[in-house]
């Protein structure tokens, strides 16, 4: 009886205890439209219920009002290519995949303003429990979308024993895709690469079967690619997204035409992934940047500062190629963007040396270096990335959507590095601990 009365009270009490009003900020709503000065937003139980001019907003009694005079508010950043839970410091191992380590990664992303991440192919079943908890409530750390277990060839790129599907036979594919569909993965991941000739590449027939089976189950396929020829072949076969840039040569009109015809996305350009291949050959400037060091252990700083470690990086026989691969990835992103191909923002953070949060911030700087405007980059990392995820209540700040947002002290439209001026992050209206 007592329980019933309490339940009734919970329904009858005004919800205003949950109402937050943010006001007097400049609104960058993520849609790419003009910013709104002197804006205000009312958040009820984690969702935006009113947004617009501060003058026209009447705040209910008892609302928690936060004055953001002189600040900028934009949607939380969405990373369309991450790997969570498998890395501690500079070591990757599936045994590290615990709730504690997953949450640590998700809290780190959140601190840097990354409020949603698509984890691409290296997750164990624990992820579905965490995702379901988040989707049935109001998360306090970064939202996760997942491909579950990705596909590669046995011995191929991206394989993690007992985690990924390490294919030996095309006949395995239908039941594996069925298993992913039963777990309601958000997308299907496949690695199509030979690691600059060092590993066997999954044959086209297998990837084609993955695409056909995924589509049969209403799922899309996001592929790690490197070579232009693979990208063309897979896009022609109905691939839904490229999870990295083409890096062996410039993209051409044939690929652009096919991507347009098939509605294929450049979901992630992963420019920082390319940078991570060579940046540690010298002590990178960010090693002494508090914006970086706050989120990594002293052991990581010690290793990355070690001249022997730097020599080892530089001694990689492929090392001389890496800077050029970044340049190619940047040129290709710009070309696809100019051609009207839809693109999101994604980094490939999570594996050793690719640091969650800091690298999304850096990725957006490298996208500007590639020739995009800050405005385009912000839209890619918010509205467009949410569209890619088909996350209808994320990506822009509008009535009905989740209040996943970043409060900035400086205007990111003037300089993308102003994205670092984070003063607060909210996920579903919950302030992220900072
Ligand atoms: Zn990846």
Tab-separated table of N, CA and C and ligand atoms in Angstrom, residues 80-83 118-122 158 189 191 224 243-244 270 273 347-349 351 354, ligand 1:
chain	number	residue	atom	x	y	z
A	80	UNK	N	31.838	8.471	-34.729
A	80	UNK	CA	31.319	7.316	-35.475
A	80	UNK	C	32.332	6.187	-35.652
A	81	UNK	N	33.467	6.285	-34.970
A	81	UNK	CA	34.424	5.167	-35.065
A	81	UNK	C	35.276	5.124	-33.801
A	82	UNK	N	34.886	4.265	-32.874
A	82	UNK	CA	35.676	4.058	-31.668
A	82	UNK	C	35.756	2.580	-31.347
A	83	UNK	N	36.601	2.256	-30.380
A	83	UNK	CA	36.720	0.886	-29.862
A	83	UNK	C	36.858	1.032	-28.362
A	118	UNK	N	30.153	5.331	-31.545
A	118	UNK	CA	29.840	4.078	-32.231
A	118	UNK	C	31.067	3.183	-32.127
A	119	UNK	N	30.923	2.088	-31.399
A	119	UNK	CA	32.042	1.172	-31.182
A	119	UNK	C	32.018	0.117	-32.279
A	120	UNK	N	33.137	0.003	-33.008
A	120	UNK	CA	33.095	-0.690	-34.306
A	120	UNK	C	33.784	-2.048	-34.344
A	121	UNK	N	33.149	-3.032	-33.718
A	121	UNK	CA	33.506	-4.411	-34.052
A	121	UNK	C	34.349	-5.166	-33.043
A	122	UNK	N	34.665	-4.558	-31.898
A	122	UNK	CA	35.529	-5.227	-30.918
A	122	UNK	C	34.841	-5.362	-29.563
A	158	UNK	N	42.461	-6.398	-37.868
A	158	UNK	CA	41.360	-6.105	-36.942
A	158	UNK	C	40.955	-7.278	-36.069
A	189	UNK	N	30.183	-4.513	-38.855
A	189	UNK	CA	31.535	-4.045	-39.206
A	189	UNK	C	32.318	-5.147	-39.919
A	191	UNK	N	36.408	-5.667	-41.693
A	191	UNK	CA	37.730	-5.118	-42.018
A	191	UNK	C	38.166	-5.646	-43.385
A	224	UNK	N	35.933	-1.068	-42.766
A	224	UNK	CA	37.309	-0.579	-42.768
A	224	UNK	C	37.845	-0.849	-44.167
A	243	UNK	N	34.457	3.333	-43.167
A	243	UNK	CA	34.804	3.695	-41.789
A	243	UNK	C	36.195	4.323	-41.675
A	244	UNK	N	36.900	4.402	-42.797
A	244	UNK	CA	38.173	5.132	-42.892
A	244	UNK	C	38.189	5.817	-44.255
A	270	UNK	N	38.865	9.298	-39.956
A	270	UNK	CA	39.921	8.813	-39.042
A	270	UNK	C	41.301	9.413	-39.332
A	273	UNK	N	43.834	8.740	-36.698
A	273	UNK	CA	44.404	7.400	-36.748
A	273	UNK	C	45.684	7.431	-37.577
A	347	UNK	N	37.136	8.752	-35.483
A	347	UNK	CA	38.569	8.817	-35.190
A	347	UNK	C	39.302	7.482	-35.152
A	348	UNK	N	38.587	6.415	-34.795
A	348	UNK	CA	39.234	5.125	-34.482
A	348	UNK	C	39.992	5.204	-33.155
A	349	UNK	N	39.439	5.891	-32.179
A	349	UNK	CA	40.081	5.937	-30.858
A	349	UNK	C	39.790	4.673	-30.066
A	351	UNK	N	42.186	1.959	-29.411
A	351	UNK	CA	43.422	1.177	-29.440
A	351	UNK	C	44.609	2.004	-28.911
A	354	UNK	N	45.727	5.943	-29.311
A	354	UNK	CA	44.640	6.747	-29.908
A	354	UNK	C	43.648	7.041	-28.795
B	1	LIG	ZN1	38.633	0.834	-35.961
